[in-house]
C-alpha angles and dihedrals in degrees: 000000000000090000091061096254113145133194129193129189135203127203136194124233090273092057095253115143107243101176145002130198121205118181092337096313112116123203118193122209127210124203140199104198105307096339124098104228104169146006130198142186134159095281104034146032123195134181129195125211122197138195110268114282091357145096091228107116120231105179145359117218116200124191143035121293130349095288096051100035117111117202123216122187125221121230107202138193124230091282095052093253113147112251099168143003118214130191123225090272091059094252115146106236098169129026133161144175118219137208117233097273099043105273113136109246097181135009109211098178129016111166086134130017124246119198098185116103129156112005109297095008128122120195117230108203092195093063105018088234130123118235104223102184099256098026145017118252128207108212091190093068099019094237140113120244094226133039121267112279090216089058114204092359086078094052139275093288103068093192098047119118100207135326091251123010092202093066110016138062138187107206096178103033091246113092133350130242139171108298099232096057101070086229129200125202115263097191125068120200115253111264094008122144118274116271119256087241096054111129094019118126115259113267119228111266113229123206118235090256092050091047092050091047090052092049092047091050091051092047091050092051091049091050091049091051092048093049089051092051092051093047093049091050092059115049094201094054119106106158096116096038094054106024107021124128090247090070118088132235089241091055090053090052089051091049095052090048102041108009090246112162108241092221108031097032091224122138107240114222138185110264098201144006129052092318095051110151095013121120111271099225114182124229087241137005119208141167134203120243091220137023090225092061091050092048090047091053091052093049091049092050091049090051090052089048092053093047099040126001145291095270093055092048089062094058117109113275118218104224094191094234142042105288105164151011139210149124137284116226092228107079091346088263115186119219146158122233137215096181130076132203123203125186116202129186122240090276094052097256116141119250099172138353122189141156113257132217 
């Protein structure tokens, strides 16, 4: 560059970039097949997690080891392009607006940096280019710097990114495909080097429905784990124990009738006052259909708490869909709920979170 800054890059025999050095600082890259899964230099280590059989990123993990790693979750558009990164508390730590061909027009939040752009692309700040596995892409002009390695199989225009950037992607810099499919190139250029996956057994091909089911199952397990961690950290909390999706409708009916805890099986009783020793039956007993909805309700209440006050955070939250079911004590009336109530302590920690009639 005119300012004297230099950058050098190293590649493995499969053409994958394994390191770059910018002004004496070297960053190493680690790959799983054609996917970039981690990068490392003296002051930082990052890992990238993707949707199964796809180049659509799910999460960025920053730090060394399980105790020091901080997770950040990608919020994507229909093409799989990162729009936001959120931390476990739901705070937006990175957010951007793009121009049509992938150049960032405006950075709305930048507490951390995010180098991932269109599927399969990595932003190099030193050049302004996107490393796209087999080629470098210039988002300013929407063109590659070198012709397509697959020659005419990639189209007549050898430097073109995709026919339409609002509906197509090119994760490997070889040939384009519809953006939602997590595509992989089916044509290899004549005389090109063997693929890094040559000789590997064929992986099972999941349908879109199977892939979505797998992602949903993983997300639900992660939400359940996170709810358990929060509840264990605060002795007075009981949102998962009494209202979690792992409880059953029958256990909620039993609770509203006898005050039996859905998880422990103990009969809850008043510990003082005129009703001391009597069963502490609630006016209603409800459960969430999913752990993600319960965690979302807690995060939303905490956001309201931070922006307003404790009293406002306890107001019913309209979840925009049916999120739970349960019984009223009076008449044992069954119902489904679209509203959530979350009660936080004075420090903003959740005590309970339930769906409300």
